[in-house]
Short mmCIF file of C-alpha atoms in Angstrom, two decimals:
data_model
loop_
_atom_site.label_atom_id
_atom_site.label_comp_id
_atom_site.label_asym_id
_atom_site.label_seq_id
_atom_site.Cartn_x
_atom_site.Cartn_y
_atom_site.Cartn_z
CA MET A 9 -60.33 -107.20 -40.48
CA VAL A 10 -60.38 -103.74 -38.84
CA VAL A 11 -63.55 -101.69 -38.80
CA THR A 12 -63.27 -97.99 -37.93
CA LEU A 13 -66.34 -96.02 -36.80
CA GLU A 14 -66.10 -92.23 -36.53
CA GLY A 15 -68.41 -89.49 -35.26
CA PRO A 16 -68.14 -85.84 -34.24
CA HIS A 17 -66.99 -86.77 -30.73
CA TYR A 18 -65.59 -90.31 -31.04
CA THR A 19 -63.43 -92.73 -33.14
CA PHE A 20 -63.56 -96.47 -32.57
CA SER A 21 -61.35 -99.10 -34.29
CA ILE A 22 -62.55 -102.69 -33.83
CA VAL A 23 -60.77 -105.91 -34.85
CA VAL A 24 -63.41 -108.23 -36.26
CA THR A 25 -62.95 -111.98 -36.98
CA VAL A 26 -65.44 -114.20 -38.74
CA LYS A 27 -66.48 -115.68 -35.43
CA THR A 28 -66.94 -112.35 -33.68
CA LEU A 29 -68.76 -111.04 -36.69
CA ALA A 30 -71.07 -114.02 -36.64
CA LEU A 31 -71.66 -113.99 -32.86
CA GLY A 32 -71.19 -110.42 -31.68
CA HIS A 33 -71.67 -107.90 -34.44
CA LEU A 34 -75.10 -106.93 -33.22
CA ALA A 35 -73.92 -106.32 -29.66
CA LEU A 36 -70.95 -104.30 -30.90
CA LEU A 37 -73.11 -102.17 -33.14
CA LEU A 38 -75.58 -101.54 -30.34
CA LEU A 39 -72.74 -100.51 -28.04
CA VAL A 40 -71.33 -98.08 -30.58
CA THR A 41 -74.76 -96.69 -31.39
CA GLY A 42 -75.40 -96.11 -27.71
CA ALA A 43 -72.06 -94.35 -27.33
CA CYS A 44 -72.90 -92.10 -30.28
CA ALA A 45 -76.31 -91.19 -28.87
CA ASP A 46 -74.88 -90.51 -25.42
CA SER A 47 -72.11 -88.36 -26.89
CA GLY A 48 -74.63 -86.34 -28.86
CA SER A 49 -76.84 -85.88 -25.79
CA GLN A 50 -73.89 -84.62 -23.75
CA ALA A 51 -73.04 -82.14 -26.50
CA ASN A 52 -76.63 -80.83 -26.51
CA ARG A 53 -76.65 -80.57 -22.73
CA GLY A 54 -73.45 -78.55 -22.86
CA LYS A 55 -75.05 -75.87 -25.04
CA ALA A 56 -76.81 -73.47 -22.62
CA GLU A 57 -80.14 -71.99 -23.60
CA PRO A 58 -80.24 -68.16 -23.57
CA ILE A 59 -81.85 -66.53 -20.54
CA ARG A 60 -85.31 -65.24 -21.38
CA LEU A 61 -86.21 -61.76 -20.12
CA ARG A 62 -89.83 -60.66 -20.64
CA LEU A 63 -90.11 -56.86 -20.60
CA GLY A 64 -93.43 -55.00 -20.40
CA TYR A 65 -94.16 -51.43 -21.55
CA PHE A 66 -97.01 -49.19 -22.76
CA PRO A 67 -97.47 -47.47 -26.16
CA ASN A 68 -97.42 -44.07 -24.39
CA LEU A 69 -94.88 -41.30 -24.78
CA THR A 70 -94.29 -41.53 -21.04
CA HIS A 71 -92.70 -44.89 -21.91
CA ALA A 72 -90.53 -43.37 -24.62
CA THR A 73 -87.40 -44.88 -23.09
CA ALA A 74 -88.77 -48.32 -23.91
CA LEU A 75 -90.16 -47.26 -27.30
CA VAL A 76 -86.89 -45.71 -28.45
CA GLY A 77 -84.74 -48.44 -26.92
CA ILE A 78 -86.69 -51.10 -28.80
CA GLU A 79 -86.77 -49.20 -32.10
CA LYS A 80 -83.01 -48.62 -31.99
CA GLY A 81 -82.21 -52.17 -30.90
CA ILE A 82 -80.49 -50.78 -27.81
CA TYR A 83 -81.75 -53.38 -25.34
CA THR A 84 -80.89 -56.33 -27.56
CA ARG A 85 -77.31 -55.12 -27.96
CA ALA A 86 -76.97 -54.20 -24.31
CA VAL A 87 -77.97 -57.61 -22.93
CA GLY A 88 -75.77 -59.55 -25.38
CA PRO A 89 -76.30 -62.89 -27.16
CA ASP A 90 -76.84 -64.96 -24.01
CA ILE A 91 -80.07 -63.16 -23.11
CA LYS A 92 -83.23 -63.06 -25.22
CA ILE A 93 -85.69 -60.22 -24.56
CA ASP A 94 -89.40 -60.67 -25.26
CA PHE A 95 -91.13 -57.28 -25.49
CA ARG A 96 -94.76 -57.23 -24.34
CA GLN A 97 -97.25 -54.37 -24.54
CA PHE A 98 -99.82 -53.35 -21.92
CA ASN A 99 -102.33 -50.51 -21.57
CA ALA A 100 -102.13 -49.75 -17.85
CA GLY A 101 -100.21 -50.58 -14.69
CA PRO A 102 -102.66 -52.90 -12.92
CA GLN A 103 -102.69 -55.22 -15.94
CA THR A 104 -98.90 -55.29 -15.83
CA VAL A 105 -98.91 -56.14 -12.13
CA GLU A 106 -101.26 -59.06 -12.77
CA ALA A 107 -98.81 -60.41 -15.34
CA ILE A 108 -95.94 -60.08 -12.85
CA PHE A 109 -97.88 -61.90 -10.15
CA ALA A 110 -98.67 -64.65 -12.66
CA GLY A 111 -94.97 -65.05 -13.48
CA ALA A 112 -95.56 -63.89 -17.06
CA LEU A 113 -93.22 -60.84 -16.84
CA ASP A 114 -89.71 -60.36 -15.50
CA ALA A 115 -89.39 -56.57 -15.75
CA ALA A 116 -91.62 -53.69 -16.76
CA TYR A 117 -91.92 -49.96 -17.19
CA MET A 118 -94.79 -48.67 -15.07
CA GLY A 119 -95.96 -45.76 -12.96
CA PRO A 120 -95.60 -45.42 -9.20
CA SER A 121 -99.07 -46.55 -8.08
CA PRO A 122 -99.00 -50.01 -9.68
CA ALA A 123 -95.46 -50.55 -8.37
CA ILE A 124 -96.58 -49.61 -4.87
CA ASN A 125 -99.60 -51.93 -5.12
CA ALA A 126 -97.45 -54.84 -6.30
CA PHE A 127 -94.97 -54.34 -3.49
CA VAL A 128 -97.54 -53.92 -0.71
CA GLN A 129 -99.90 -56.69 -1.85
CA SER A 130 -96.99 -59.14 -1.97
CA GLN A 131 -95.69 -58.10 1.48
CA GLY A 132 -92.63 -56.62 -0.16
CA GLU A 133 -91.72 -59.75 -2.09
CA ALA A 134 -92.81 -59.38 -5.71
CA ILE A 135 -90.91 -56.44 -7.22
CA ARG A 136 -88.05 -53.99 -6.88
CA VAL A 137 -87.73 -50.55 -8.48
CA ILE A 138 -84.38 -50.67 -10.28
CA SER A 139 -84.32 -47.34 -12.20
CA GLY A 140 -86.21 -44.22 -13.11
CA ALA A 141 -87.23 -43.47 -16.71
CA THR A 142 -89.57 -40.49 -17.13
CA SER A 143 -90.78 -37.46 -15.20
CA GLY A 144 -93.74 -35.24 -16.08
CA GLY A 145 -96.32 -35.60 -18.83
CA ALA A 146 -99.65 -35.98 -16.98
CA PHE A 147 -102.49 -33.42 -17.03
CA LEU A 148 -106.09 -32.83 -16.10
CA VAL A 149 -107.71 -31.59 -19.30
CA VAL A 150 -111.31 -30.39 -19.32
CA LYS A 151 -114.00 -28.69 -21.36
CA PRO A 152 -113.26 -25.01 -22.10
CA ASP A 153 -116.11 -23.73 -19.90
CA ILE A 154 -114.55 -25.27 -16.76
CA SER A 155 -112.35 -22.60 -15.19
CA GLY A 156 -111.48 -24.19 -11.84
CA PRO A 157 -112.28 -26.93 -9.32
CA GLN A 158 -115.46 -25.11 -8.31
CA ASP A 159 -116.90 -25.96 -11.75
CA LEU A 160 -116.31 -29.70 -11.40
CA HIS A 161 -119.15 -30.47 -8.98
CA GLY A 162 -121.46 -33.00 -10.64
CA LYS A 163 -119.07 -33.55 -13.56
CA LYS A 164 -117.68 -36.77 -15.02
CA LEU A 165 -113.91 -37.20 -15.35
CA ALA A 166 -111.99 -40.16 -16.76
CA SER A 167 -108.75 -41.86 -15.73
CA PRO A 168 -106.88 -44.68 -17.52
CA GLN A 169 -107.70 -47.39 -14.96
CA ARG A 170 -108.86 -47.53 -11.37
CA GLY A 171 -105.86 -47.45 -9.06
CA ASN A 172 -103.34 -46.55 -11.75
CA THR A 173 -100.96 -43.58 -11.38
CA GLN A 174 -103.19 -40.96 -13.00
CA ASP A 175 -106.30 -42.28 -11.23
CA VAL A 176 -104.64 -41.83 -7.83
CA ALA A 177 -103.35 -38.37 -8.80
CA LEU A 178 -106.82 -37.27 -9.95
CA ARG A 179 -108.64 -38.52 -6.86
CA ALA A 180 -105.99 -37.06 -4.54
CA TRP A 181 -106.21 -33.66 -6.25
CA LEU A 182 -110.02 -33.67 -6.12
CA GLY A 183 -109.83 -34.40 -2.39
CA SER A 184 -107.40 -31.52 -1.89
CA GLN A 185 -109.99 -29.26 -3.52
CA GLY A 186 -112.77 -30.46 -1.21
CA LEU A 187 -114.39 -32.66 -3.84
CA ARG A 188 -115.34 -36.23 -2.97
CA SER A 189 -115.04 -39.14 -5.42
CA ASP A 190 -115.74 -42.72 -4.37
CA LEU A 191 -114.39 -45.87 -5.97
CA SER A 192 -117.76 -46.85 -7.45
CA GLY A 193 -118.07 -43.70 -9.56
CA GLY A 194 -120.17 -41.65 -7.16
CA GLY A 195 -119.47 -38.56 -5.06
CA ASP A 196 -119.22 -34.90 -5.96
CA VAL A 197 -117.24 -35.82 -9.09
CA SER A 198 -117.69 -39.09 -10.94
CA VAL A 199 -114.38 -40.73 -11.88
CA LEU A 200 -114.81 -43.23 -14.70
CA PRO A 201 -111.83 -45.47 -15.48
CA GLN A 202 -111.51 -46.19 -19.21
CA GLU A 203 -108.78 -46.78 -21.76
CA ASN A 204 -107.14 -43.64 -23.10
CA ALA A 205 -108.33 -44.12 -26.67
CA GLN A 206 -111.89 -44.47 -25.42
CA THR A 207 -111.47 -41.34 -23.29
CA LEU A 208 -110.64 -39.27 -26.36
CA GLU A 209 -113.82 -40.47 -28.07
CA THR A 210 -116.10 -40.08 -25.05
CA PHE A 211 -114.81 -36.55 -24.54
CA ARG A 212 -115.50 -35.71 -28.18
CA ALA A 213 -119.01 -37.13 -27.78
CA GLY A 214 -119.63 -35.02 -24.68
CA ALA A 215 -120.08 -38.07 -22.43
CA ILE A 216 -117.32 -36.90 -20.05
CA ASP A 217 -116.17 -33.45 -19.00
CA GLY A 218 -112.44 -34.10 -18.79
CA ALA A 219 -109.73 -36.59 -17.89
CA TRP A 220 -106.43 -36.97 -16.04
CA VAL A 221 -104.28 -38.64 -18.68
CA PRO A 222 -100.64 -39.11 -19.67
CA GLU A 223 -99.06 -37.92 -22.89
CA PRO A 224 -99.74 -38.07 -25.77
CA TRP A 225 -103.40 -38.31 -24.78
CA ALA A 226 -103.47 -34.99 -22.97
CA SER A 227 -102.13 -33.15 -26.01
CA ARG A 228 -104.45 -35.10 -28.30
CA MET A 229 -107.47 -34.05 -26.27
CA VAL A 230 -106.33 -30.42 -26.38
CA ILE A 231 -105.39 -30.27 -30.07
CA GLU A 232 -107.90 -32.72 -31.57
CA ALA A 233 -110.89 -32.39 -29.26
CA GLY A 234 -110.76 -28.79 -27.98
CA ALA A 235 -109.95 -29.51 -24.33
CA LYS A 236 -107.89 -27.18 -22.18
CA VAL A 237 -105.35 -27.88 -19.45
CA LEU A 238 -106.72 -27.30 -15.95
CA VAL A 239 -103.88 -28.95 -14.00
CA ASP A 240 -100.30 -29.65 -15.05
CA GLU A 241 -99.21 -32.27 -12.50
CA ARG A 242 -95.69 -30.83 -12.44
CA ASP A 243 -97.12 -27.82 -10.59
CA LEU A 244 -98.12 -30.08 -7.68
CA TRP A 245 -94.58 -31.31 -6.91
CA PRO A 246 -91.44 -29.65 -5.49
CA GLY A 247 -89.11 -28.61 -8.28
CA ARG A 248 -91.82 -29.62 -10.79
CA GLU A 249 -90.36 -33.15 -10.81
CA TYR A 250 -92.17 -36.39 -10.06
CA VAL A 251 -91.86 -39.97 -11.19
CA THR A 252 -94.16 -40.81 -14.07
CA THR A 253 -92.49 -44.01 -15.22
CA HIS A 254 -89.82 -46.19 -13.68
CA LEU A 255 -88.36 -49.61 -14.38
CA ILE A 256 -89.14 -52.48 -12.03
CA ALA A 257 -87.90 -56.07 -11.91
CA ARG A 258 -89.55 -59.18 -10.53
CA THR A 259 -87.57 -59.89 -7.36
CA ALA A 260 -87.07 -63.59 -8.09
CA PHE A 261 -85.71 -62.80 -11.56
CA LEU A 262 -83.39 -60.12 -10.17
CA GLU A 263 -81.96 -62.59 -7.66
CA GLU A 264 -81.65 -65.47 -10.13
CA HIS A 265 -80.35 -63.50 -13.12
CA PRO A 266 -78.54 -60.33 -12.00
CA GLU A 267 -76.47 -60.40 -15.19
CA ALA A 268 -79.65 -60.13 -17.28
CA VAL A 269 -80.90 -57.22 -15.17
CA GLU A 270 -77.51 -55.53 -15.53
CA GLY A 271 -77.79 -55.82 -19.31
CA LEU A 272 -81.31 -54.40 -19.20
CA LEU A 273 -80.11 -51.45 -17.12
CA ARG A 274 -77.28 -50.80 -19.55
CA GLY A 275 -80.00 -50.54 -22.18
CA GLN A 276 -82.05 -48.22 -19.96
CA ILE A 277 -79.12 -45.84 -19.46
CA GLU A 278 -78.16 -45.91 -23.14
CA ALA A 279 -81.75 -45.31 -24.28
CA ASP A 280 -82.21 -42.27 -22.02
CA ASP A 281 -78.79 -40.96 -23.09
CA PHE A 282 -79.81 -41.29 -26.73
CA ILE A 283 -83.13 -39.51 -26.14
CA ASN A 284 -81.49 -36.58 -24.34
CA ALA A 285 -78.70 -36.25 -26.92
CA ASN A 286 -80.98 -36.66 -29.95
CA PRO A 287 -84.40 -35.31 -28.93
CA ASP A 288 -85.76 -34.81 -32.45
CA GLU A 289 -84.75 -38.24 -33.72
CA ALA A 290 -85.95 -39.86 -30.49
CA ARG A 291 -89.30 -38.08 -30.78
CA ASP A 292 -89.74 -39.38 -34.33
CA LEU A 293 -88.78 -42.91 -33.29
CA ALA A 294 -91.32 -42.83 -30.46
CA ARG A 295 -93.95 -41.53 -32.84
CA SER A 296 -93.25 -44.38 -35.28
CA ALA A 297 -93.41 -46.94 -32.48
CA VAL A 298 -96.78 -45.70 -31.22
CA ALA A 299 -98.12 -45.79 -34.79
CA ARG A 300 -96.88 -49.34 -35.31
CA ILE A 301 -98.42 -50.57 -32.06
CA THR A 302 -101.73 -48.69 -32.11
CA GLY A 303 -102.20 -48.46 -35.87
CA LYS A 304 -102.54 -44.68 -35.69
CA GLN A 305 -99.97 -42.00 -36.50
CA LEU A 306 -99.83 -39.13 -34.03
CA PRO A 307 -100.14 -35.74 -35.78
CA GLN A 308 -96.93 -33.73 -35.69
CA PRO A 309 -98.42 -30.91 -33.56
CA VAL A 310 -99.48 -33.50 -30.96
CA ILE A 311 -96.11 -35.20 -30.76
CA ASP A 312 -94.30 -31.85 -30.59
CA ALA A 313 -96.50 -30.56 -27.75
CA ALA A 314 -96.38 -33.81 -25.79
CA TRP A 315 -92.63 -34.30 -26.14
CA ALA A 316 -91.92 -30.89 -24.64
CA ASN A 317 -93.70 -31.94 -21.44
CA LEU A 318 -91.49 -34.96 -20.69
CA THR A 319 -88.12 -35.35 -18.95
CA PHE A 320 -86.14 -38.58 -19.32
CA THR A 321 -84.03 -39.55 -16.33
CA ASN A 322 -82.56 -42.59 -14.59
CA ASP A 323 -83.48 -41.02 -11.24
CA PRO A 324 -86.63 -42.68 -9.82
CA ILE A 325 -87.32 -39.52 -7.73
CA ALA A 326 -88.05 -41.71 -4.73
CA SER A 327 -89.62 -39.04 -2.51
CA THR A 328 -92.52 -38.64 -4.93
CA LEU A 329 -93.19 -42.38 -4.91
CA ARG A 330 -93.57 -42.30 -1.15
CA ARG A 331 -96.03 -39.42 -1.33
CA SER A 332 -98.04 -41.30 -3.95
CA ALA A 333 -98.19 -44.27 -1.58
CA ILE A 334 -99.63 -42.12 1.20
CA GLU A 335 -102.26 -40.75 -1.19
CA ALA A 336 -103.21 -44.24 -2.39
CA GLN A 337 -103.65 -45.34 1.23
CA LYS A 338 -105.90 -42.38 2.01
CA LEU A 339 -108.03 -43.22 -1.03
CA GLY A 340 -108.55 -46.80 0.10
CA PHE A 341 -106.41 -48.53 -2.51
CA LEU A 342 -103.97 -49.72 0.17
CA GLU A 343 -104.49 -50.82 3.76
CA ASP A 344 -100.94 -50.37 4.98
CA VAL A 345 -97.95 -48.67 3.38
CA ASP A 346 -94.46 -49.86 4.22
CA LEU A 347 -92.09 -49.28 1.30
CA GLU A 348 -88.92 -50.38 3.06
CA GLY A 349 -86.92 -52.36 0.49
CA ILE A 350 -88.90 -51.38 -2.60
CA TYR A 351 -85.76 -49.96 -4.23
CA ASP A 352 -82.72 -51.88 -5.39
CA LEU A 353 -80.57 -49.32 -7.18
CA SER A 354 -77.27 -51.09 -6.58
CA ILE A 355 -76.72 -52.30 -10.16
CA LEU A 356 -77.90 -48.99 -11.63
CA ASN A 357 -75.58 -46.95 -9.42
CA ARG A 358 -72.63 -49.20 -10.21
CA LEU A 359 -73.23 -48.70 -13.93
CA LEU A 360 -73.72 -44.95 -13.50
CA SER A 361 -70.50 -44.70 -11.49
CA GLN A 362 -68.60 -46.64 -14.14
CA ALA A 363 -69.91 -44.22 -16.77
CA GLY A 364 -68.89 -41.18 -14.71
CA LYS A 365 -72.50 -40.20 -14.04
CA PRO A 366 -73.96 -39.16 -10.67
CA GLU A 367 -75.59 -41.91 -8.63
CA VAL A 368 -79.26 -41.72 -7.67
CA LYS A 369 -80.90 -42.02 -4.23
CA ASP A 370 -83.63 -44.28 -2.95
#
């Protein structure tokens, strides 16, 4: 008799006599079963798992590139089916750096100071800046009776987190005005790091006199809490341009998965293109994203005012990063500043060139 055994990846025909059936059927069946299992295992091994890319961002309008790109599904389309993006939210740069050092993030939108800290603390190994994202959108807002730096002596000002981009900018500006602030909250002006939502409430309660904060918090403090703008950070930089947010990649991930980073950068370029071509729709998408993440809808006057203060660009505006590094060193956040190699704009510039756009400089 002939017995035929078939599977998805095999067909066996076996001639069986009474004697072989009596003496060897068990061995034959075990052999075939083993072949089936091995064939199935090989098939499973041949199916590659998608690359996992973990992307960090903040629920701030200064991270609108990420907010809009996620809401529109731009990143997911740009990376393709072989790459899976996990989107992860953070409140400030130092927290994001900790996640990168722990291997829990592969790329992130962040400000210049945390990127500098990550690069310097890791002796230039941990991260690379791979694109710009946003310029502008940070302000020192204060009580209405404060008319200039001379009125800040003995006052309390907040920043989002010690050592973050706005914290460094605030302390550097105070120093330029002859006002001392130490890292423990003392000095001529007390700088108190706290989360932005808390800053709005402590300002309303009169516990602080102002804050250096990113949008939309600056506009919220002005419109909702009666603050006024004392310093628009754009006025402190040549051409009124400075890096507020850029995109970084974990160096090991960039080297191991350049195709995933290329897909991410395609998403970055497309998201900024969409924002600049459709500012009203992009503003509304960012507003919806912030509401979904924080549970609070930004009032229309706030979103309108904040949006007008932001510029979305792939240019990381490298010269301003280097100045921020010098300021962080003077303030004691860094012992030594050597930023050689912090940028890897090769993939970005190749994509920009292919799209007929001007390349950017490091």
